Tab-separated table of C-alpha atoms in Angstrom:
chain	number	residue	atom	x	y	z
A	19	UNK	CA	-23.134	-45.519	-51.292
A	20	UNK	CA	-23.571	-43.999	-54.670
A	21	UNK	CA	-21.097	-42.474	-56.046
A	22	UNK	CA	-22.385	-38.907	-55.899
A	23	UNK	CA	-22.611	-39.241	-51.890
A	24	UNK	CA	-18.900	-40.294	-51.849
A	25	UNK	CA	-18.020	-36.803	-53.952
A	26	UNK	CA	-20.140	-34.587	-51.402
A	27	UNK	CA	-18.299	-35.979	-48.475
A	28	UNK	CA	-15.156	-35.124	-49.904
A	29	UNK	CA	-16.286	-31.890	-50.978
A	30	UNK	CA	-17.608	-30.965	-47.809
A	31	UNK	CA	-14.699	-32.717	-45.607
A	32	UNK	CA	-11.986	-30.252	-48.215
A	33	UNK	CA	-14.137	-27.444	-47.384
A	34	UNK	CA	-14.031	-28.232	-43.806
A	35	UNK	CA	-10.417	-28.682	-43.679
A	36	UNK	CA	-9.411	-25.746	-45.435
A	37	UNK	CA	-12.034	-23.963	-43.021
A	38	UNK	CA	-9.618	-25.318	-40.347
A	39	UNK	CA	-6.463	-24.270	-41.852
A	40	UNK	CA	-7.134	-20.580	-42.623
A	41	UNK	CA	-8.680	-20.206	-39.081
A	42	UNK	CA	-5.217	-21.559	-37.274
A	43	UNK	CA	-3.588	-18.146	-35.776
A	44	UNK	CA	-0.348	-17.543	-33.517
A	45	UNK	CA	-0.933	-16.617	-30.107
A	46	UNK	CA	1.217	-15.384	-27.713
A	47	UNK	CA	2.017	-18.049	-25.059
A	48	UNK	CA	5.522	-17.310	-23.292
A	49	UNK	CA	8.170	-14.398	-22.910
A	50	UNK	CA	11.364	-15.840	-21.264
A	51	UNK	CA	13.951	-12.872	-19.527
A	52	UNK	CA	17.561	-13.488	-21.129
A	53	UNK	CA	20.200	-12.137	-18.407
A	54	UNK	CA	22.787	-10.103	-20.053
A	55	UNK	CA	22.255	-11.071	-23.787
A	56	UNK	CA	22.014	-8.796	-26.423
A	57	UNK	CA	20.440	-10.786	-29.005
A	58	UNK	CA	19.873	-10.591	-32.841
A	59	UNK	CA	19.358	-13.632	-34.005
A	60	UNK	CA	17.950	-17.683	-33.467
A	61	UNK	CA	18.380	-20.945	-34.813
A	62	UNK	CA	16.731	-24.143	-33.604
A	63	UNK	CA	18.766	-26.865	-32.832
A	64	UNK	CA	16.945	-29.875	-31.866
A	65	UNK	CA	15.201	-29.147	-28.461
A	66	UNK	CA	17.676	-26.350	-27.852
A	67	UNK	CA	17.934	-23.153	-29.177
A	68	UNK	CA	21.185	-20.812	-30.368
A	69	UNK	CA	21.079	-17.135	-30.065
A	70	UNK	CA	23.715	-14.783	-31.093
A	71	UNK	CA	24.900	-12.139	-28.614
A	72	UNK	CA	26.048	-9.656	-30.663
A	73	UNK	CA	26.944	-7.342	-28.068
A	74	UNK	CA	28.757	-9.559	-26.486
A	75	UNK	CA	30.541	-10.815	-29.411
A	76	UNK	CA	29.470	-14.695	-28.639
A	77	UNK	CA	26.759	-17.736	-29.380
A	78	UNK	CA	25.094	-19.087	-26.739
A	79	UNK	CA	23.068	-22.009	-26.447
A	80	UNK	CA	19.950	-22.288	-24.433
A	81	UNK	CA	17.141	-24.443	-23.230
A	82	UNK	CA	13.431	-23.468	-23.585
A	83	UNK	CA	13.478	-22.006	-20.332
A	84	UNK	CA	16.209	-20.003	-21.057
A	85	UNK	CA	19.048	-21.236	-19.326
A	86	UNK	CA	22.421	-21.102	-20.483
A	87	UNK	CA	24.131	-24.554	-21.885
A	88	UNK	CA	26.820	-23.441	-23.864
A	89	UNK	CA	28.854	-20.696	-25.090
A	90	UNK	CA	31.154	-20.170	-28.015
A	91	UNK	CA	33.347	-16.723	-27.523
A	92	UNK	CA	35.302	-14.853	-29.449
A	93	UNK	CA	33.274	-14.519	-32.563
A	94	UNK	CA	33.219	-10.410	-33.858
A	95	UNK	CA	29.503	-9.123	-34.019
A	96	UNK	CA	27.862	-12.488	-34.938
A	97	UNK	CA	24.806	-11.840	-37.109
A	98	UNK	CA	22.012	-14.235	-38.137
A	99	UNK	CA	23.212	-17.755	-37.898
A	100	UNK	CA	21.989	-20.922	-39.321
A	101	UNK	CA	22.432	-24.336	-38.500
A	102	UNK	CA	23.017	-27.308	-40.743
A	103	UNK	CA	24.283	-30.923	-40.355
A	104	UNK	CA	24.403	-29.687	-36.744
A	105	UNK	CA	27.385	-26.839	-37.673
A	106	UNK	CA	26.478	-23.394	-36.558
A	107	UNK	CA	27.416	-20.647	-39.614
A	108	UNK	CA	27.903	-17.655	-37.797
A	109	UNK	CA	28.415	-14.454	-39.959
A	110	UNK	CA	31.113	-12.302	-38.445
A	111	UNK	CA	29.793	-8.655	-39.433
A	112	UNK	CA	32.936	-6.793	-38.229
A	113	UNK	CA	35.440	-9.449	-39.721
A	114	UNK	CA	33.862	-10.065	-42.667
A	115	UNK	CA	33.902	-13.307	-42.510
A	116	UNK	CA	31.520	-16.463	-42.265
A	117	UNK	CA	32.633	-18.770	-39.452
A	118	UNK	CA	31.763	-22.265	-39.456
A	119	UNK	CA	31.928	-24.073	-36.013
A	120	UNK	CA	31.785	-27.580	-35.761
A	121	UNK	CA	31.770	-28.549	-31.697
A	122	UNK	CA	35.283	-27.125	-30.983
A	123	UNK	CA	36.528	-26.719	-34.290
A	124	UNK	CA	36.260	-23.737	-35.968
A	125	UNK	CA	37.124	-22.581	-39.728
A	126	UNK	CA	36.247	-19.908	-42.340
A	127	UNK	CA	34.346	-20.234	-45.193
A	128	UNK	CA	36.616	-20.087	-47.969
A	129	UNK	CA	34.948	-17.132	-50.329
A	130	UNK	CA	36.459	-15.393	-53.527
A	131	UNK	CA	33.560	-12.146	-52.889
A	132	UNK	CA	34.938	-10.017	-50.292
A	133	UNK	CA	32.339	-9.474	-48.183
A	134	UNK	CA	31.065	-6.004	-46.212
A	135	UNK	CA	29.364	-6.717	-43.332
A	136	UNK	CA	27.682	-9.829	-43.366
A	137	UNK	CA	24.092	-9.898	-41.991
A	138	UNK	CA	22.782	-13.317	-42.418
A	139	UNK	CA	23.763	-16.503	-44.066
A	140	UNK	CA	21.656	-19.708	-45.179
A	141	UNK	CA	22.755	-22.954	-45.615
A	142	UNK	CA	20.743	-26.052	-48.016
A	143	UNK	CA	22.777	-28.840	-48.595
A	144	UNK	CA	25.865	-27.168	-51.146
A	145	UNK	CA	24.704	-23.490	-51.458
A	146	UNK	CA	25.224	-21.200	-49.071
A	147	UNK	CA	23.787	-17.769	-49.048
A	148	UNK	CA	25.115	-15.210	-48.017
A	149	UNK	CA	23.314	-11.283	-47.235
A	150	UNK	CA	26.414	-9.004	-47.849
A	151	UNK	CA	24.965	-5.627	-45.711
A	152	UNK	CA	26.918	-2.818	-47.314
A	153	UNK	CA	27.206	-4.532	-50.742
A	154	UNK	CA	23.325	-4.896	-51.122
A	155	UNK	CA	23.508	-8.305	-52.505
A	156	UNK	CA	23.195	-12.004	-52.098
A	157	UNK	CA	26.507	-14.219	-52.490
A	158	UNK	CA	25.594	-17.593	-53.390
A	159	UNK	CA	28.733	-20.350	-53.016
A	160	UNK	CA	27.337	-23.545	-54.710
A	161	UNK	CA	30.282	-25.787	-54.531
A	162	UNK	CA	33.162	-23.893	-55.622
A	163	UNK	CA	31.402	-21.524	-57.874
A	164	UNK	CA	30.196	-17.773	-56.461
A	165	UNK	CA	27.722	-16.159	-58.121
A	166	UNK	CA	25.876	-12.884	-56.974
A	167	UNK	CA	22.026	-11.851	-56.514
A	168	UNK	CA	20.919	-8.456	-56.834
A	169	UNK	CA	22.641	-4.690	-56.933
A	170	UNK	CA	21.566	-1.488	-54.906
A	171	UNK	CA	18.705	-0.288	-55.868
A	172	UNK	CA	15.135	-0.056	-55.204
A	173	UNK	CA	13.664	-1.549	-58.154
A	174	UNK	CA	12.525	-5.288	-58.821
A	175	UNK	CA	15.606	-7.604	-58.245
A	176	UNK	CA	17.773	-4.749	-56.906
A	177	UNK	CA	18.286	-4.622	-52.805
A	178	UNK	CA	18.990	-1.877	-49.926
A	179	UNK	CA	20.507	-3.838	-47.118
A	180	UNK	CA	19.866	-7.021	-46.879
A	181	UNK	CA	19.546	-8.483	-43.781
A	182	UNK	CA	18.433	-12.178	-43.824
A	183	UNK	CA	18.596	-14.698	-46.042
A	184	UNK	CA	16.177	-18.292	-45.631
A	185	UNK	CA	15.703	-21.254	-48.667
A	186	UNK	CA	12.908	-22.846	-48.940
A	187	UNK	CA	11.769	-25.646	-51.343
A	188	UNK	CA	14.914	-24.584	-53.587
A	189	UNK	CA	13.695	-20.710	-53.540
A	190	UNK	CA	15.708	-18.183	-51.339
A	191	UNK	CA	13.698	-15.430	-49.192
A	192	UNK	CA	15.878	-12.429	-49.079
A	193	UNK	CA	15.064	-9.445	-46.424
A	194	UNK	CA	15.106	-6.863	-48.467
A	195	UNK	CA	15.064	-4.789	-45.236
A	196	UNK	CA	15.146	-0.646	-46.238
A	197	UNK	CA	13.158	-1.558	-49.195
A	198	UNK	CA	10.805	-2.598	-46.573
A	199	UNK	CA	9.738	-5.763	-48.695
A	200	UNK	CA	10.543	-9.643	-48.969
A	201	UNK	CA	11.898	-10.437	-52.420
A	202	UNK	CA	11.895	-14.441	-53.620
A	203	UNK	CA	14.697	-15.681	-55.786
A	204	UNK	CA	14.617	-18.318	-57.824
A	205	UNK	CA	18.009	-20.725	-57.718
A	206	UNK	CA	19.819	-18.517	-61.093
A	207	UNK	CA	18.896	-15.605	-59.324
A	208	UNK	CA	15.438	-14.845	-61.153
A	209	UNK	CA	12.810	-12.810	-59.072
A	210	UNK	CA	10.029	-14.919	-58.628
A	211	UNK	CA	7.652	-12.892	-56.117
A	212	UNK	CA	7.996	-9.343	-53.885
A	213	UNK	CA	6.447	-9.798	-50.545
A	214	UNK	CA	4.926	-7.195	-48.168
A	215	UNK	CA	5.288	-3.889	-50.286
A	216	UNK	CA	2.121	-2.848	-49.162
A	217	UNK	CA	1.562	-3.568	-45.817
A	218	UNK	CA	3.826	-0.422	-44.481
A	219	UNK	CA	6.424	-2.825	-43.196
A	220	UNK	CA	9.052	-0.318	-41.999
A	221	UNK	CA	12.487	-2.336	-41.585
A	222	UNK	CA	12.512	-6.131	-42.338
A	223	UNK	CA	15.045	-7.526	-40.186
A	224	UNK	CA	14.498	-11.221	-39.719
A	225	UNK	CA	12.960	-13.951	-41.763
A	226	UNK	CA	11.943	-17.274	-41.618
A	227	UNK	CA	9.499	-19.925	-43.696
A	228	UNK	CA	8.481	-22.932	-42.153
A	229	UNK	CA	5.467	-25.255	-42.638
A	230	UNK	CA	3.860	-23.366	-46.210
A	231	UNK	CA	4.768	-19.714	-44.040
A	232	UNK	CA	6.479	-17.024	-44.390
A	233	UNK	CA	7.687	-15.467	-40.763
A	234	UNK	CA	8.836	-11.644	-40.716
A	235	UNK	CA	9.967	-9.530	-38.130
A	236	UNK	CA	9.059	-5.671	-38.686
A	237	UNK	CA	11.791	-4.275	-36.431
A	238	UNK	CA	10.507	-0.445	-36.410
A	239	UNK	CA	7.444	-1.062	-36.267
A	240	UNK	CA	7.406	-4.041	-33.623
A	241	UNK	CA	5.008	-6.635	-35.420
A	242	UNK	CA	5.097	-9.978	-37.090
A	243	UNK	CA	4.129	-10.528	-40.183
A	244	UNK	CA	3.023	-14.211	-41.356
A	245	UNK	CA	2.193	-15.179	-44.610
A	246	UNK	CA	1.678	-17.967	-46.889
A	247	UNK	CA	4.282	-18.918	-49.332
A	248	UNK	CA	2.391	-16.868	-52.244
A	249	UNK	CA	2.737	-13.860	-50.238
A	250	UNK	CA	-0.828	-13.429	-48.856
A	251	UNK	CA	-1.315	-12.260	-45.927
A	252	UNK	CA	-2.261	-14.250	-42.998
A	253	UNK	CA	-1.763	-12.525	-39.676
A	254	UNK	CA	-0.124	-9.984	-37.958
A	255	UNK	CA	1.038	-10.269	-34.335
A	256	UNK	CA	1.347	-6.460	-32.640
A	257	UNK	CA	1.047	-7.670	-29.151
A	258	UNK	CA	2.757	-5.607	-25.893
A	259	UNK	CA	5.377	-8.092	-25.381
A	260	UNK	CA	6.915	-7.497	-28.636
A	261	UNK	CA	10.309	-5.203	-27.896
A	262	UNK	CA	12.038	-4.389	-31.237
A	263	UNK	CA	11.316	-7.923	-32.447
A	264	UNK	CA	14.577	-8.886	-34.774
A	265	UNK	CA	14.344	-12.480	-35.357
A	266	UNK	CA	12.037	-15.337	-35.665
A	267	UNK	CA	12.164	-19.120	-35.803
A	268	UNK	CA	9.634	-22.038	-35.900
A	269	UNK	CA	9.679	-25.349	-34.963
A	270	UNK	CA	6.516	-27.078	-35.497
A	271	UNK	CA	3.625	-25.222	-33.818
A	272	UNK	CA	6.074	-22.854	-31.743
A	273	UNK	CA	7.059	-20.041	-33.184
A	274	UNK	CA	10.033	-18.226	-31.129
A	275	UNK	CA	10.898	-14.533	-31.741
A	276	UNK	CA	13.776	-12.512	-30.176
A	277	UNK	CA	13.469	-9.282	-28.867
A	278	UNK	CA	16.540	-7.430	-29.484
A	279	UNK	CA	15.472	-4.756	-26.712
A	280	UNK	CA	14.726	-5.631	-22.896
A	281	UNK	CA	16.585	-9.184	-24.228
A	282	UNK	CA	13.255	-11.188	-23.976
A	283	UNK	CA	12.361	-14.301	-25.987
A	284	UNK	CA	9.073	-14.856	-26.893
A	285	UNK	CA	6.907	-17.765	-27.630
A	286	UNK	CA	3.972	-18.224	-29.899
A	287	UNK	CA	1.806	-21.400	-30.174
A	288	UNK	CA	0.147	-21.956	-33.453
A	289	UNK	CA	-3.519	-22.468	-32.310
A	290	UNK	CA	-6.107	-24.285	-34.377
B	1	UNK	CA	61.836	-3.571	18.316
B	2	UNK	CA	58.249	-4.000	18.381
B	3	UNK	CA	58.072	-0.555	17.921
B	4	UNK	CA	60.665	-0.332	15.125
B	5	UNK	CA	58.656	-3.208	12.957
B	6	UNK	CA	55.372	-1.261	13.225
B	7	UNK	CA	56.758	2.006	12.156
B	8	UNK	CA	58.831	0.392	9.252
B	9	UNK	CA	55.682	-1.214	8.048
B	10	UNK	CA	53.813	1.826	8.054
B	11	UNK	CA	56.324	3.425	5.757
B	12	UNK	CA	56.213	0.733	3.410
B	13	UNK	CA	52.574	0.810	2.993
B	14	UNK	CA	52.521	4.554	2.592
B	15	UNK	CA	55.436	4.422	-0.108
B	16	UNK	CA	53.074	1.510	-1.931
B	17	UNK	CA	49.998	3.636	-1.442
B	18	UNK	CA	51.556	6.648	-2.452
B	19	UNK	CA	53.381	4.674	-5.681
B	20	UNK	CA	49.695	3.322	-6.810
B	21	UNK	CA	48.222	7.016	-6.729
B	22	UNK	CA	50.943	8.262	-8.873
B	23	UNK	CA	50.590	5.781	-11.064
B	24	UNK	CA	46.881	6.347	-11.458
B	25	UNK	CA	47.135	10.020	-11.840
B	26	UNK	CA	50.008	9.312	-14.352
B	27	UNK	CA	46.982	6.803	-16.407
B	28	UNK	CA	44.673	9.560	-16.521
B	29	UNK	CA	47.227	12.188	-17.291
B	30	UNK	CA	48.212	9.867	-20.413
B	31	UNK	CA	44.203	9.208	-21.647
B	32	UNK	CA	43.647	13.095	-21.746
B	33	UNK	CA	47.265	13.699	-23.375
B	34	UNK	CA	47.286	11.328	-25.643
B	35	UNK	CA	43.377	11.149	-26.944
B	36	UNK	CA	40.621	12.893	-28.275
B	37	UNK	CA	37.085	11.783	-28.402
B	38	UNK	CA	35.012	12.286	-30.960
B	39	UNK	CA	31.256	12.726	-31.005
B	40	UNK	CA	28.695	12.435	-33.919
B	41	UNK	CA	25.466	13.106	-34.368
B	42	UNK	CA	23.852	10.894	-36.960
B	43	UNK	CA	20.773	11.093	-38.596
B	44	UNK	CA	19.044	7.632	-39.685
B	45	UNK	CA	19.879	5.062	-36.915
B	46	UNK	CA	17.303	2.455	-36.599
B	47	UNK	CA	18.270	-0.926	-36.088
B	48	UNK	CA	21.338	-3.364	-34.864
B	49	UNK	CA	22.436	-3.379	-38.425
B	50	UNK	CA	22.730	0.236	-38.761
B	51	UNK	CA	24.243	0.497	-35.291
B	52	UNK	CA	27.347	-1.993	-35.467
B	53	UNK	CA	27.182	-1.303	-39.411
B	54	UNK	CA	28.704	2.251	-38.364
B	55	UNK	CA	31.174	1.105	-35.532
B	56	UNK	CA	32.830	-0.986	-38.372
B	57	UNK	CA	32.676	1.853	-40.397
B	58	UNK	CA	33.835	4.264	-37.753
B	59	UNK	CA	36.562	1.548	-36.654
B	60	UNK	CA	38.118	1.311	-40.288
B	61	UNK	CA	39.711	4.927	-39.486
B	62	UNK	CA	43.193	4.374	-38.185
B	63	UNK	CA	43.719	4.938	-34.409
B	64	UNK	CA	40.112	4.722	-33.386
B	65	UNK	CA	39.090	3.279	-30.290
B	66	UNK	CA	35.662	2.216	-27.633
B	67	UNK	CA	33.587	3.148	-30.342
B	68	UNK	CA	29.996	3.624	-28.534
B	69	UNK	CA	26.454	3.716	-31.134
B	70	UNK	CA	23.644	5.412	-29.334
B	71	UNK	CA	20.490	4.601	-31.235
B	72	UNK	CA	17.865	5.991	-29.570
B	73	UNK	CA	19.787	9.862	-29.449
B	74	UNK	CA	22.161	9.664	-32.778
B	75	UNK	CA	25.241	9.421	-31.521
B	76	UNK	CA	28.681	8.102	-32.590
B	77	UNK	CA	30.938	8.289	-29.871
B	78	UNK	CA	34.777	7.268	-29.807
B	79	UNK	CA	38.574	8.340	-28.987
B	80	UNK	CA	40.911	8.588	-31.067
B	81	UNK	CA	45.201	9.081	-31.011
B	82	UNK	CA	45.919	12.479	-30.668
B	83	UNK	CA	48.667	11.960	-33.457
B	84	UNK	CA	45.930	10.286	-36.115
B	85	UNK	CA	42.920	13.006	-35.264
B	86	UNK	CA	41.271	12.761	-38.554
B	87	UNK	CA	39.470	16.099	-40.106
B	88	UNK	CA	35.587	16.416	-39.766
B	89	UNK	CA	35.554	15.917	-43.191
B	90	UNK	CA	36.827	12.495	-43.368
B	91	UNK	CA	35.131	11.349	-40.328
B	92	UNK	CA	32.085	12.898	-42.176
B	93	UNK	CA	32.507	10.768	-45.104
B	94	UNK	CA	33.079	7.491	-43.006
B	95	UNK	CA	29.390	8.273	-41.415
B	96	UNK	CA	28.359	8.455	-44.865
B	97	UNK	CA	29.653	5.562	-46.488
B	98	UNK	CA	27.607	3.679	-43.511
B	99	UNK	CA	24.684	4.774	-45.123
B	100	UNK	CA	23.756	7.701	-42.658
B	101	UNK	CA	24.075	11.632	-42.110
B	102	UNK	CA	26.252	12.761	-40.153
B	103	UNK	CA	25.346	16.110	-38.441
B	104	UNK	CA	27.549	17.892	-35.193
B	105	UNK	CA	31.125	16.636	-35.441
B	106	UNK	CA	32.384	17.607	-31.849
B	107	UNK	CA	36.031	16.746	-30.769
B	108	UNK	CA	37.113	17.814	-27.441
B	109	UNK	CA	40.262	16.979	-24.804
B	110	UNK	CA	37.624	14.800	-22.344
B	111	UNK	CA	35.202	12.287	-22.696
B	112	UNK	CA	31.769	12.306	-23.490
B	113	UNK	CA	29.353	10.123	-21.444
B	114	UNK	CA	26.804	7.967	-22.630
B	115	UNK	CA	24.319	5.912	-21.426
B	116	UNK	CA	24.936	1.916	-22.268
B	117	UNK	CA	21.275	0.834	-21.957
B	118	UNK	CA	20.637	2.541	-24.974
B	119	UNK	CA	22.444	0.767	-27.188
């Protein structure tokens, strides 16, 4: 085989695969009824998922049919959590507070930013992130040292209610959420990227970026927005079951989102 | 004696009966004597965020009490100590520093109903 045969195979079998790739959409596969939940937010923890009940000021922990495992109470208005090193980080948006449980023991982040109203927080090995609500800005605790991302504002690098917070390959994805746009942060806080300014995205509530995708939940106006880690846009999900859609995680080829109306979870198989 | 027994009994279960209404009407005396309840309309509710975002705010005011956020209609809803009723104004500015605008302040002597599905 010459060597100009072996170069057209590969040409042809890159062009086949990326053919492939760019043709793999999310479809709808699943909605599972939650009794009595009120939730706002979802993190994956092995086969089992947490949810946070905000209404009902607790975390519950479910299998994929739904069914309740476990239940951690008396958290105030718990907010998007995150896992890590199996500890749920559970921001406490009436207290003000990020609490860290670890099975039955339970203990505050120790911060030296008061917060207001913590919406989200995001964990990668020592840096936590934190979306401070009414502050409009990031807290970042690397270690011991706090530093801040972003002011209120509407320009490049400023925020307007942030409401999730997700790191990815050292970069942090900030919902930017009544700016109606996905701003990227570099680790010193350096804009890299602005995501979604012009595809009408009306209030960015959730976030997640899994597998070279970005995952965002347009609360208002009930879509899902998936893109590629550039910020192209790959598909947008606008289906019936979607109810206020406020969350959104992935794990592998399932994608699950949470319905903060109705209470419904609903899952999305990544179809090639 | 028989007798006696039964009609004793009866008299003790009417004074218990008739101590547990009293007591009831005395609770509900007490709610409309010592609260108002506040109602807001609020322009700019959307999501969870904004919701809970304003019962913290609302919350922060001393004395306040089953604060209720109804999204869909606009509404702040809450009761307050008679002896800390803030002015309009104040609760006014607490609606705005949750990022909102408030509209109809109305305070009045009973509660207002709302519907919890909407929340």
């Amino acid at each position: 085989m010459t060597n100009k045969t072996i170069l057209a195979i590969l040409w042809v079998g890159t062009i086949l695969l990326l053919g492939c790739s760019s043709s793999s959409k999310w479809s709808f596969q699943n909605k599972i009824f939650l009794t009595d939940i009120s939730p706002i937010s979802i993190a994956a923890d092995g086969d089992f998922l947490w949810l946070s009940d905000v209404a009902g000021n607790r975390l519950i922990k479910i299998d994929t049919n739904g069914n309740i495992l476990q239940e951690h109470k008396s958290v105030q208005r718990p907010m998007h959590i995150a896992i890590f090193q199996s500890k749920l980080y559970v921001p406490e948006f009436e207290r003000d507070t990020i609490r860290i449980i670890d099975n039955q023991d339970r203990q505050n982040l120790s911060l030296v930013k008061p917060l207001d109203a913590p919406a989200a927080v995001a964990v990668k090995e020592n840096d936590v992130a934190i979306a401070d609500f009414y502050n409009h800005r990031i807290v970042i605790k690397r270690g011991e040292q706090t530093s801040i991302i972003g002011k209120e504002g509407h320009q490049k690098g400023e925020l307007y209610y942030p409401t999730d917070a997700a790191w990815y390959d050292s970069q942090l994805y900030v919902a930017d959420a009544y700016n109606n746009r996905i701003q990227v942060f570099d680790e010193q806080g350096q804009v890299l990227r602005i995501i979604g300014e012009n595809d009408n995205i009306q209030v960015a509530t959730g976030l997640t970026v899994a597998n070279e995708q970005l995952f965002v939940s347009d609360f208002e106006g009930n879509r899902i927005l998936i893109y590629n880690t550039k910020g192209e846009l790959l598909q947008t999900i606008s289906s019936e079951a979607l109810n206020k859609p406020i969350d959104i995680e992935v794990v592998g080829d399932i994608m699950w989102v949470v319905n903060h109306e109705g209470g419904t979870l609903l899952q999305y198989k990544l179809r090639h | 004696m028989n007798l006696f027994i039964n009609f004793f009994a009866t008299l003790i279960l009417i004074l218990f009966i008739g101590i547990g209404t009293n007591l009831n009407a005395t609770a509900v005396l007490e709610d409309t004597t010592t609260y108002v309840y506040v109602k807001i309309e609020v322009k700019g509710l959307s999501c969870p965020f904004c919701a809970y975002g304003l019962e913290k705010k609302l919350k922060e005011i001393e004395g306040t009490t089953d604060v209720e956020i109804d999204i869909k209609e606009g509404l702040a809803m809450f009761r307050i100590a008679k002896d800390k009723q803030p002015e309009k104004e104040q609760l006014r500015k607490a609606v705005k520093d949750a990022g909102f605008t408030p509209e109809a302040v109305t305070i009045s002597t009973t509660p207002f109903k709302i519907d919890k599905d909407d929340k």
